[in-house]
Amino acid sequence: MSNNFRKVLNESCSLLDTYKGRDKIIRTLCYLSRLFGELQSNPEIQQKCNTFSTQMSATRTTLRLLDDLLVLRSTLDYKFGQNEADKYMAVMVVMSNITDHIYLSLEKFSWLAKHKLLTGIDNTKWDTASSACWVFTSYVSILKNVRFLFMMESHKSCLGQVKNISDEKLRLLKWFHIWTVCRSLLDFTHAVNTLPPGFLWSSKLSSRFISLIGSSSSLIGLYLIIYKKCLT
């Protein structure tokens, strides 16, 4: 019992020690508390859950104000995707990286306008533009991972022979990308709903359903961080 507790404690601390892991935990708390509040009939409990969820969301937004250098380093390290499986995947990731930079800039303007640090700016327009970036990056993630899965299936025997990758490693890699597609589909569904009415299902999904989608995506994200360790 103590060994299991120690293992869980160490895994939790390893997540909290990294920015990405901490962000995933905060996101999970945000959506799970919102979902829990949606399922309550007591208005007081609902209000408390919503307050907690709102504060967790605000925490993530504030921390993302410092993300520019991290994203820039990742973009420079990636360059033009010379190590990608094919040029189409490289182009998709480069476009996604550019969109991430645009998203962070838009979100900063939105944050400054929301807190009255910039005046004369319509905060709604900046939020809509940020949502459009989120839709795009989620969609690109779906395309990239689906393409990788098809390519992996087509060249399975070659991967095993040329790169000496075991069948077990290939199986783990395959499921990593399947779970990534699932998470991206959930994020894409959520992102589209944040757009103004008139585009697909934008602004049509219930708050409870969105909370469920956000919770599921966040839990998968946490799982993938742990799962990825099996691939190294």
Coordinates of N, CA and C in Angstrom, one line a residue:
M1 N 0.8 -1.2 0.0 CA 0.0 0.0 0.0 C 0.9 1.3 0.0
S2 N 1.9 1.2 0.9 CA 2.8 2.4 1.0 C 3.6 2.6 -0.3
N3 N 4.0 1.5 -1.0 CA 4.7 1.6 -2.2 C 3.9 2.2 -3.3
N4 N 2.6 1.8 -3.4 CA 1.7 2.3 -4.4 C 1.4 3.8 -4.1
F5 N 1.3 4.2 -2.9 CA 1.1 5.6 -2.5 C 2.3 6.4 -3.0
R6 N 3.5 5.8 -2.7 CA 4.8 6.5 -3.0 C 4.9 6.7 -4.5
K7 N 4.5 5.7 -5.3 CA 4.6 5.7 -6.7 C 3.6 6.8 -7.3
V8 N 2.4 6.9 -6.7 CA 1.5 7.9 -7.2 C 2.0 9.3 -6.8
L9 N 2.5 9.4 -5.6 CA 3.1 10.7 -5.1 C 4.2 11.1 -6.0
N10 N 5.1 10.2 -6.3 CA 6.3 10.6 -7.2 C 5.8 11.0 -8.6
E11 N 4.8 10.3 -9.1 CA 4.3 10.6 -10.5 C 3.6 11.9 -10.5
S12 N 2.9 12.2 -9.4 CA 2.2 13.5 -9.3 C 3.2 14.7 -9.2
C13 N 4.3 14.4 -8.4 CA 5.3 15.5 -8.2 C 6.1 15.7 -9.5
S14 N 6.3 14.6 -10.3 CA 7.0 14.8 -11.6 C 6.2 15.6 -12.5
L15 N 4.9 15.5 -12.5 CA 4.0 16.3 -13.3 C 4.0 17.7 -12.9
L16 N 4.0 17.9 -11.5 CA 3.9 19.3 -11.0 C 5.3 20.0 -11.2
D17 N 6.4 19.2 -11.3 CA 7.7 19.8 -11.5 C 7.9 20.5 -12.9
T18 N 7.0 20.1 -13.8 CA 7.1 20.7 -15.2 C 6.0 21.6 -15.5
Y19 N 6.2 22.6 -16.3 CA 5.2 23.6 -16.6 C 4.0 22.9 -17.4
K20 N 4.4 22.0 -18.3 CA 3.4 21.4 -19.1 C 2.5 20.5 -18.2
G21 N 3.1 19.7 -17.3 CA 2.4 18.9 -16.4 C 1.5 19.7 -15.5
R22 N 2.0 20.8 -14.9 CA 1.2 21.6 -14.0 C 0.0 22.2 -14.8
D23 N 0.2 22.6 -16.0 CA -0.8 23.2 -16.8 C -1.9 22.2 -17.0
K24 N -1.6 20.9 -17.3 CA -2.5 19.9 -17.5 C -3.4 19.6 -16.3
I25 N -2.7 19.6 -15.1 CA -3.4 19.4 -13.9 C -4.4 20.5 -13.6
I26 N -3.9 21.8 -13.8 CA -4.8 22.9 -13.5 C -6.0 22.8 -14.5
R27 N -5.8 22.5 -15.7 CA -6.9 22.4 -16.7 C -7.9 21.3 -16.3
T28 N -7.3 20.2 -15.8 CA -8.2 19.1 -15.4 C -9.1 19.5 -14.2
L29 N -8.4 20.2 -13.2 CA -9.2 20.7 -12.1 C -10.3 21.7 -12.5
C30 N -9.9 22.5 -13.5 CA -10.9 23.5 -14.0 C -12.1 22.9 -14.5
Y31 N -12.0 21.9 -15.4 CA -13.1 21.3 -16.1 C -13.9 20.3 -15.2
L32 N -13.1 19.5 -14.4 CA -13.8 18.6 -13.5 C -14.7 19.3 -12.5
S33 N -14.2 20.4 -11.9 CA -15.0 21.2 -11.0 C -16.2 21.8 -11.6
R34 N -16.0 22.3 -12.9 CA -17.1 22.8 -13.6 C -18.2 21.7 -13.9
L35 N -17.7 20.5 -14.3 CA -18.6 19.4 -14.5 C -19.3 19.0 -13.3
F36 N -18.6 19.0 -12.1 CA -19.2 18.6 -10.9 C -20.3 19.6 -10.5
G37 N -20.0 20.9 -10.7 CA -21.0 21.9 -10.4 C -22.2 21.8 -11.3
E38 N -22.0 21.4 -12.6 CA -23.2 21.3 -13.5 C -24.1 20.1 -13.1
L39 N -23.5 19.2 -12.4 CA -24.3 18.0 -12.0 C -25.0 18.2 -10.6
Q40 N -24.8 19.3 -10.0 CA -25.3 19.6 -8.6 C -26.7 20.3 -8.8
S41 N -27.6 20.0 -7.8 CA -28.9 20.7 -7.8 C -28.9 21.8 -6.8
N42 N -27.9 21.8 -5.9 CA -27.7 22.9 -4.9 C -27.0 24.1 -5.5
P43 N -27.7 25.2 -5.6 CA -27.2 26.4 -6.2 C -25.9 26.9 -5.6
E44 N -25.8 26.7 -4.2 CA -24.6 27.2 -3.5 C -23.4 26.4 -3.9
I45 N -23.6 25.1 -4.0 CA -22.4 24.2 -4.5 C -22.1 24.5 -5.9
Q46 N -23.1 24.8 -6.7 CA -22.8 25.1 -8.1 C -21.9 26.4 -8.2
Q47 N -22.3 27.4 -7.4 CA -21.6 28.6 -7.4 C -20.1 28.5 -7.0
K48 N -19.9 27.7 -5.9 CA -18.6 27.4 -5.4 C -17.7 26.7 -6.5
C49 N -18.3 25.7 -7.1 CA -17.6 25.0 -8.2 C -17.3 25.9 -9.4
N50 N -18.2 26.7 -9.7 CA -18.0 27.7 -10.8 C -16.9 28.7 -10.5
T51 N -16.9 29.1 -9.2 CA -15.8 30.1 -8.8 C -14.5 29.4 -8.9
F52 N -14.4 28.2 -8.4 CA -13.1 27.5 -8.4 C -12.6 27.3 -9.8
S53 N -13.6 26.8 -10.7 CA -13.3 26.6 -12.1 C -12.8 27.9 -12.8
T54 N -13.5 29.0 -12.5 CA -13.1 30.3 -13.1 C -11.7 30.7 -12.7
Q55 N -11.4 30.5 -11.4 CA -10.1 30.9 -10.9 C -9.0 30.0 -11.5
M56 N -9.2 28.7 -11.7 CA -8.3 27.8 -12.3 C -8.0 28.2 -13.8
S57 N -9.1 28.6 -14.5 CA -9.0 29.0 -15.9 C -8.2 30.3 -16.0
A58 N -8.5 31.2 -15.0 CA -7.7 32.5 -15.0 C -6.2 32.3 -14.7
T59 N -5.9 31.3 -13.9 CA -4.6 30.9 -13.6 C -3.8 30.5 -14.8
R60 N -4.5 29.6 -15.6 CA -3.8 29.1 -16.8 C -3.6 30.3 -17.8
T61 N -4.6 31.1 -17.9 CA -4.5 32.3 -18.9 C -3.3 33.2 -18.5
T62 N -3.2 33.4 -17.2 CA -2.1 34.3 -16.7 C -0.8 33.7 -16.9
L63 N -0.6 32.4 -16.7 CA 0.6 31.7 -16.9 C 1.0 31.7 -18.4
R64 N 0.0 31.6 -19.2 CA 0.3 31.6 -20.7 C 0.9 32.9 -21.2
L65 N 0.7 34.0 -20.4 CA 1.3 35.2 -20.8 C 2.9 35.1 -20.9
L66 N 3.4 34.1 -20.3 CA 4.9 33.9 -20.3 C 5.3 32.8 -21.3
D67 N 4.4 32.3 -22.1 CA 4.7 31.2 -23.0 C 5.5 31.5 -24.2
D68 N 5.6 32.8 -24.6 CA 6.2 33.1 -25.9 C 7.6 32.5 -26.1
L69 N 8.4 32.7 -25.1 CA 9.8 32.2 -25.3 C 9.8 30.6 -25.4
L70 N 9.0 30.0 -24.6 CA 8.9 28.5 -24.7 C 8.5 28.1 -26.1
V71 N 7.4 28.7 -26.6 CA 6.9 28.4 -28.0 C 8.0 28.7 -29.0
L72 N 8.6 29.9 -28.8 CA 9.7 30.3 -29.8 C 10.8 29.3 -29.8
R73 N 11.2 28.8 -28.7 CA 12.3 27.8 -28.6 C 11.9 26.5 -29.3
S74 N 10.7 26.1 -29.0 CA 10.1 24.9 -29.7 C 10.1 25.0 -31.2
T75 N 9.7 26.2 -31.7 CA 9.6 26.5 -33.1 C 11.0 26.5 -33.7
L76 N 12.0 27.1 -33.1 CA 13.3 27.1 -33.6 C 14.0 25.8 -33.6
D77 N 13.7 25.0 -32.6 CA 14.2 23.6 -32.5 C 13.6 22.7 -33.6
Y78 N 12.3 23.0 -33.9 CA 11.7 22.2 -35.0 C 12.1 22.6 -36.4
K79 N 12.4 23.9 -36.5 CA 12.8 24.5 -37.8 C 11.7 24.3 -38.8
F80 N 12.1 23.6 -39.9 CA 11.1 23.3 -41.0 C 10.7 21.8 -41.1
G81 N 10.9 21.1 -40.0 CA 10.4 19.7 -39.9 C 11.2 18.8 -40.8
Q82 N 12.5 18.9 -40.8 CA 13.4 18.1 -41.6 C 13.3 16.6 -41.2
N83 N 12.9 16.4 -39.9 CA 12.9 15.0 -39.4 C 11.5 14.4 -39.4
E84 N 10.5 15.1 -40.0 CA 9.2 14.6 -40.1 C 9.1 13.5 -41.1
A85 N 8.1 12.6 -41.0 CA 7.9 11.5 -41.9 C 7.8 11.9 -43.4
D86 N 7.1 13.0 -43.6 CA 6.9 13.5 -45.0 C 6.7 15.1 -45.0
K87 N 6.8 15.7 -46.1 CA 6.7 17.1 -46.2 C 5.4 17.7 -45.8
Y88 N 4.3 16.9 -46.0 CA 3.0 17.4 -45.7 C 2.8 17.5 -44.2
M89 N 3.3 16.6 -43.4 CA 3.3 16.7 -42.0 C 4.2 17.8 -41.5
A90 N 5.3 18.0 -42.1 CA 6.2 19.2 -41.8 C 5.5 20.5 -42.0
V91 N 4.8 20.6 -43.1 CA 4.1 21.9 -43.4 C 3.0 22.1 -42.4
M92 N 2.2 21.1 -42.0 CA 1.2 21.2 -41.1 C 1.7 21.7 -39.7
V93 N 2.8 21.1 -39.3 CA 3.3 21.5 -38.0 C 3.9 22.9 -38.0
V94 N 4.5 23.3 -39.1 CA 5.0 24.7 -39.2 C 3.9 25.7 -39.2
M95 N 2.8 25.4 -39.9 CA 1.6 26.2 -39.8 C 1.0 26.3 -38.4
S96 N 1.0 25.2 -37.8 CA 0.5 25.1 -36.4 C 1.3 26.0 -35.5
N97 N 2.7 25.9 -35.6 CA 3.6 26.7 -34.8 C 3.4 28.2 -35.0
I98 N 3.2 28.6 -36.2 CA 3.0 30.0 -36.5 C 1.6 30.4 -35.9
T99 N 0.6 29.6 -36.0 CA -0.7 29.9 -35.4 C -0.6 30.0 -33.9
D100 N 0.3 29.2 -33.3 CA 0.5 29.3 -31.8 C 1.0 30.6 -31.4
H101 N 1.9 31.1 -32.2 CA 2.5 32.5 -31.9 C 1.4 33.6 -32.0
I102 N 0.6 33.4 -33.1 CA -0.5 34.4 -33.3 C -1.5 34.3 -32.1
Y103 N -1.8 33.1 -31.7 CA -2.8 32.9 -30.6 C -2.3 33.5 -29.3
L104 N -1.0 33.4 -29.0 CA -0.5 33.9 -27.8 C -0.5 35.5 -27.8
S105 N -0.3 36.0 -29.0 CA -0.3 37.5 -29.1 C -1.8 38.0 -28.9
L106 N -2.7 37.3 -29.6 CA -4.1 37.7 -29.5 C -4.6 37.6 -28.1
E107 N -4.2 36.5 -27.4 CA -4.7 36.3 -26.0 C -4.1 37.4 -25.1
K108 N -2.9 37.8 -25.4 CA -2.4 38.9 -24.5 C -3.2 40.2 -24.7
F109 N -3.6 40.5 -25.9 CA -4.4 41.7 -26.1 C -5.8 41.5 -25.4
S110 N -6.3 40.3 -25.5 CA -7.6 40.1 -24.9 C -7.5 40.2 -23.4
W111 N -6.4 39.7 -22.8 CA -6.2 39.7 -21.4 C -6.0 41.2 -20.9
L112 N -5.3 42.0 -21.7 CA -5.0 43.4 -21.3 C -6.3 44.2 -21.4
A113 N -7.1 43.9 -22.4 CA -8.4 44.6 -22.6 C -9.4 44.2 -21.5
K114 N -9.4 42.9 -21.2 CA -10.3 42.4 -20.1 C -10.1 43.1 -18.8
H115 N -8.8 43.3 -18.5 CA -8.4 43.9 -17.2 C -8.2 45.4 -17.3
K116 N -8.8 46.0 -18.3 CA -8.8 47.5 -18.5 C -7.4 48.1 -18.6
L117 N -6.4 47.3 -18.9 CA -5.0 47.8 -19.1 C -4.9 48.4 -20.5
L118 N -5.7 48.0 -21.4 CA -5.8 48.7 -22.7 C -7.3 49.1 -22.9
T119 N -7.4 50.3 -23.4 CA -8.8 50.8 -23.5 C -9.1 51.0 -25.0
G120 N -10.4 51.1 -25.3 CA -10.8 51.3 -26.7 C -10.7 50.0 -27.6
I121 N -10.6 48.9 -26.9 CA -10.5 47.6 -27.7 C -11.7 46.7 -27.4
D122 N -12.2 46.2 -28.4 CA -13.4 45.2 -28.2 C -12.8 43.9 -27.9
N123 N -12.9 43.5 -26.6 CA -12.4 42.2 -26.2 C -13.0 41.0 -26.9
T124 N -14.2 41.1 -27.3 CA -14.9 40.0 -27.9 C -14.3 39.6 -29.2
K125 N -13.8 40.6 -30.0 CA -13.2 40.3 -31.3 C -11.8 39.5 -31.1
W126 N -11.1 39.9 -30.1 CA -9.8 39.2 -29.8 C -10.1 37.8 -29.3
D127 N -11.1 37.6 -28.5 CA -11.5 36.3 -28.1 C -11.9 35.4 -29.3
T128 N -12.7 36.0 -30.2 CA -13.1 35.2 -31.4 C -11.9 34.8 -32.2
A129 N -10.9 35.7 -32.4 CA -9.7 35.4 -33.2 C -8.9 34.4 -32.5
S130 N -8.8 34.4 -31.2 CA -8.1 33.4 -30.4 C -8.8 32.0 -30.6
S131 N -10.1 32.0 -30.6 CA -10.8 30.7 -30.8 C -10.6 30.2 -32.1
A132 N -10.5 31.0 -33.1 CA -10.3 30.6 -34.5 C -8.9 29.9 -34.6
C133 N -7.9 30.5 -33.9 CA -6.6 29.8 -33.9 C -6.6 28.5 -33.2
W134 N -7.4 28.4 -32.1 CA -7.6 27.1 -31.4 C -8.2 26.1 -32.3
V135 N -9.2 26.5 -33.1 CA -9.9 25.6 -34.0 C -8.9 25.0 -35.0
F136 N -8.1 26.0 -35.6 CA -7.1 25.6 -36.6 C -6.1 24.6 -36.1
T137 N -5.5 24.9 -34.9 CA -4.4 24.0 -34.4 C -5.0 22.7 -34.0
S138 N -6.2 22.6 -33.5 CA -6.8 21.3 -33.2 C -7.0 20.5 -34.4
Y139 N -7.5 21.2 -35.5 CA -7.8 20.5 -36.7 C -6.5 20.0 -37.4
V140 N -5.4 20.8 -37.3 CA -4.1 20.4 -37.9 C -3.6 19.2 -37.1
S141 N -3.8 19.2 -35.8 CA -3.3 18.0 -34.9 C -4.0 16.8 -35.3
I142 N -5.3 16.8 -35.6 CA -6.1 15.7 -36.1 C -5.5 15.1 -37.4
L143 N -5.3 16.0 -38.3 CA -4.8 15.6 -39.7 C -3.4 15.0 -39.5
K144 N -2.6 15.7 -38.8 CA -1.2 15.2 -38.6 C -1.1 13.8 -38.0
N145 N -1.9 13.6 -37.0 CA -1.8 12.3 -36.3 C -2.5 11.2 -37.1
V146 N -3.6 11.5 -37.8 CA -4.2 10.5 -38.6 C -3.3 10.1 -39.8
R147 N -2.7 11.1 -40.4 CA -1.7 10.8 -41.4 C -0.6 10.0 -40.9
F148 N -0.1 10.3 -39.8 CA 1.0 9.5 -39.2 C 0.6 8.0 -39.0
L149 N -0.7 7.8 -38.5 CA -1.2 6.5 -38.3 C -1.3 5.7 -39.6
F150 N -1.8 6.4 -40.7 CA -1.9 5.7 -42.0 C -0.5 5.3 -42.5
M151 N 0.5 6.3 -42.4 CA 1.8 6.0 -42.8 C 2.5 4.9 -42.0
M152 N 2.2 4.9 -40.7 CA 2.8 3.9 -39.9 C 2.3 2.5 -40.2
E153 N 1.0 2.4 -40.5 CA 0.4 1.1 -40.9 C 0.9 0.7 -42.3
S154 N 1.2 1.6 -43.2 CA 1.6 1.3 -44.5 C 3.1 0.8 -44.5
H155 N 3.9 1.3 -43.6 CA 5.3 1.0 -43.5 C 5.7 0.3 -42.2
K156 N 4.8 -0.4 -41.7 CA 5.0 -1.1 -40.4 C 6.2 -2.0 -40.5
S157 N 6.3 -2.9 -41.5 CA 7.4 -3.8 -41.6 C 8.7 -3.1 -41.8
C158 N 8.7 -2.0 -42.6 CA 10.0 -1.3 -42.8 C 10.5 -0.6 -41.5
L159 N 9.6 -0.1 -40.7 CA 10.0 0.5 -39.4 C 10.7 -0.5 -38.5
G160 N 10.1 -1.7 -38.5 CA 10.7 -2.8 -37.6 C 12.1 -3.2 -38.1
Q161 N 12.3 -3.2 -39.4 CA 13.6 -3.7 -40.0 C 14.6 -2.6 -40.0
V162 N 14.3 -1.4 -40.5 CA 15.3 -0.4 -40.7 C 15.6 0.3 -39.3
K163 N 14.7 0.6 -38.5 CA 14.9 1.3 -37.2 C 15.0 0.4 -36.0
N164 N 14.9 -0.9 -36.2 CA 14.9 -1.9 -35.1 C 13.9 -1.6 -34.0
I165 N 12.7 -1.2 -34.4 CA 11.7 -1.0 -33.4 C 10.9 -2.2 -33.2
S166 N 10.7 -2.6 -32.0 CA 10.0 -3.8 -31.6 C 8.5 -3.7 -31.9
D167 N 7.8 -4.8 -32.0 CA 6.4 -4.8 -32.2 C 5.7 -4.1 -31.1
E168 N 6.2 -4.4 -29.9 CA 5.5 -3.8 -28.7 C 5.7 -2.2 -28.7
K169 N 6.9 -1.7 -29.1 CA 7.1 -0.3 -29.2 C 6.2 0.3 -30.3
L170 N 6.0 -0.4 -31.4 CA 5.1 0.1 -32.5 C 3.7 0.1 -32.0
R171 N 3.3 -0.9 -31.2 CA 1.9 -0.9 -30.7 C 1.7 0.3 -29.7
L172 N 2.7 0.6 -28.9 CA 2.6 1.7 -27.9 C 2.5 3.0 -28.7
L173 N 3.3 3.1 -29.7 CA 3.4 4.3 -30.5 C 2.0 4.6 -31.3
K174 N 1.5 3.5 -31.8 CA 0.2 3.6 -32.5 C -0.9 4.1 -31.5
W175 N -0.9 3.5 -30.3 CA -2.0 3.9 -29.4 C -1.8 5.3 -28.9
F176 N -0.5 5.7 -28.8 CA -0.2 7.1 -28.4 C -0.9 8.1 -29.4
H177 N -0.7 7.8 -30.7 CA -1.3 8.7 -31.7 C -2.8 8.6 -31.8
I178 N -3.4 7.4 -31.5 CA -4.8 7.2 -31.5 C -5.4 8.0 -30.3
W179 N -4.8 8.0 -29.2 CA -5.3 8.8 -28.0 C -5.1 10.3 -28.3
T180 N -4.1 10.6 -29.0 CA -3.8 12.0 -29.4 C -4.9 12.5 -30.3
V181 N -5.3 11.7 -31.3 CA -6.4 12.0 -32.2 C -7.7 12.2 -31.4
C182 N -8.0 11.3 -30.4 CA -9.2 11.5 -29.6 C -9.2 12.8 -28.8
R183 N -8.1 13.1 -28.3 CA -8.0 14.4 -27.5 C -8.2 15.6 -28.4
S184 N -7.6 15.5 -29.6 CA -7.7 16.6 -30.6 C -9.1 16.8 -31.1
L185 N -9.8 15.7 -31.3 CA -11.2 15.7 -31.7 C -12.1 16.4 -30.6
L186 N -11.8 16.1 -29.4 CA -12.5 16.7 -28.3 C -12.2 18.2 -28.2
D187 N -10.9 18.6 -28.4 CA -10.6 20.0 -28.4 C -11.2 20.7 -29.5
F188 N -11.2 20.1 -30.7 CA -11.8 20.7 -31.9 C -13.3 21.0 -31.7
T189 N -14.0 20.0 -31.1 CA -15.4 20.2 -30.8 C -15.6 21.3 -29.9
H190 N -14.8 21.4 -28.8 CA -14.9 22.5 -27.9 C -14.6 23.8 -28.5
A191 N -13.5 23.9 -29.3 CA -13.0 25.1 -29.9 C -14.1 25.7 -30.8
V192 N -14.7 24.9 -31.6 CA -15.7 25.3 -32.6 C -16.9 25.9 -31.8
N193 N -17.2 25.4 -30.7 CA -18.3 25.9 -29.9 C -18.1 27.2 -29.3
T194 N -16.8 27.6 -29.2 CA -16.5 28.9 -28.6 C -16.6 30.1 -29.6
L195 N -16.8 29.7 -30.9 CA -16.9 30.7 -32.0 C -18.4 31.3 -31.9
P196 N -18.5 32.5 -32.5 CA -19.9 33.1 -32.6 C -20.8 32.2 -33.4
P197 N -22.1 32.2 -33.2 CA -23.1 31.4 -33.9 C -22.9 31.6 -35.4
G198 N -23.2 30.4 -36.1 CA -23.2 30.5 -37.6 C -22.1 29.6 -38.2
F199 N -21.2 29.0 -37.4 CA -20.2 28.1 -38.0 C -20.3 26.7 -37.4
L200 N -20.8 25.8 -38.2 CA -21.0 24.4 -37.7 C -21.9 24.4 -36.4
W201 N -21.4 23.9 -35.3 CA -22.2 23.8 -34.1 C -21.8 24.9 -33.1
S202 N -21.2 26.0 -33.6 CA -20.7 27.0 -32.7 C -21.8 27.6 -31.8
S203 N -21.5 27.7 -30.5 CA -22.5 28.3 -29.5 C -23.7 27.5 -29.3
K204 N -23.7 26.2 -29.8 CA -24.9 25.4 -29.7 C -24.9 24.3 -28.6
L205 N -23.7 23.9 -28.2 CA -23.5 22.8 -27.2 C -23.8 23.3 -25.8
S206 N -24.4 22.5 -25.0 CA -24.7 22.8 -23.6 C -23.5 23.0 -22.8
S207 N -23.6 23.7 -21.7 CA -22.5 24.0 -20.8 C -22.0 22.6 -20.1
R208 N -23.0 21.8 -19.8 CA -22.7 20.5 -19.2 C -21.9 19.6 -20.2
F209 N -22.3 19.6 -21.5 CA -21.6 18.8 -22.5 C -20.2 19.3 -22.7
I210 N -20.0 20.6 -22.7 CA -18.7 21.2 -22.9 C -17.8 20.9 -21.7
S211 N -18.4 20.9 -20.5 CA -17.6 20.5 -19.3 C -17.1 19.1 -19.4
L212 N -18.0 18.2 -19.9 CA -17.7 16.8 -20.1 C -16.5 16.7 -21.1
I213 N -16.7 17.4 -22.2 CA -15.6 17.3 -23.2 C -14.3 17.8 -22.7
G214 N -14.3 19.0 -22.0 CA -13.1 19.5 -21.4 C -12.4 18.6 -20.4
S215 N -13.3 18.0 -19.6 CA -12.8 17.0 -18.6 C -12.1 15.8 -19.3
S216 N -12.8 15.3 -20.3 CA -12.3 14.1 -21.0 C -10.9 14.4 -21.7
S217 N -10.9 15.6 -22.3 CA -9.7 16.0 -23.0 C -8.5 16.2 -22.0
S218 N -8.8 16.8 -20.9 CA -7.8 17.1 -19.9 C -7.2 15.8 -19.3
L219 N -8.1 14.8 -19.0 CA -7.7 13.5 -18.5 C -6.9 12.8 -19.5
I220 N -7.3 12.8 -20.7 CA -6.5 12.1 -21.8 C -5.1 12.8 -21.9
G221 N -5.1 14.1 -21.8 CA -3.8 14.9 -21.8 C -2.8 14.4 -20.7
L222 N -3.4 14.3 -19.5 CA -2.6 13.8 -18.4 C -2.1 12.4 -18.6
Y223 N -3.0 11.6 -19.1 CA -2.6 10.2 -19.4 C -1.5 10.1 -20.4
L224 N -1.6 10.9 -21.5 CA -0.6 10.9 -22.5 C 0.8 11.3 -22.0
I225 N 0.9 12.3 -21.1 CA 2.2 12.6 -20.5 C 2.8 11.4 -19.8
I226 N 2.0 10.7 -19.1 CA 2.6 9.5 -18.4 C 2.8 8.4 -19.4
Y227 N 1.9 8.2 -20.4 CA 2.1 7.2 -21.4 C 3.3 7.4 -22.3
K228 N 3.7 8.7 -22.5 CA 4.8 9.0 -23.4 C 6.1 8.4 -22.8
K229 N 6.2 8.3 -21.5 CA 7.4 7.8 -20.8 C 7.6 6.3 -21.3
C230 N 6.6 5.6 -21.6 CA 6.8 4.2 -22.1 C 7.4 4.2 -23.5
L231 N 7.4 5.3 -24.2 CA 8.0 5.3 -25.5 C 9.4 5.6 -25.6
T232 N 10.0 6.1 -24.4 CA 11.4 6.5 -24.4 C 12.2 5.4 -23.8

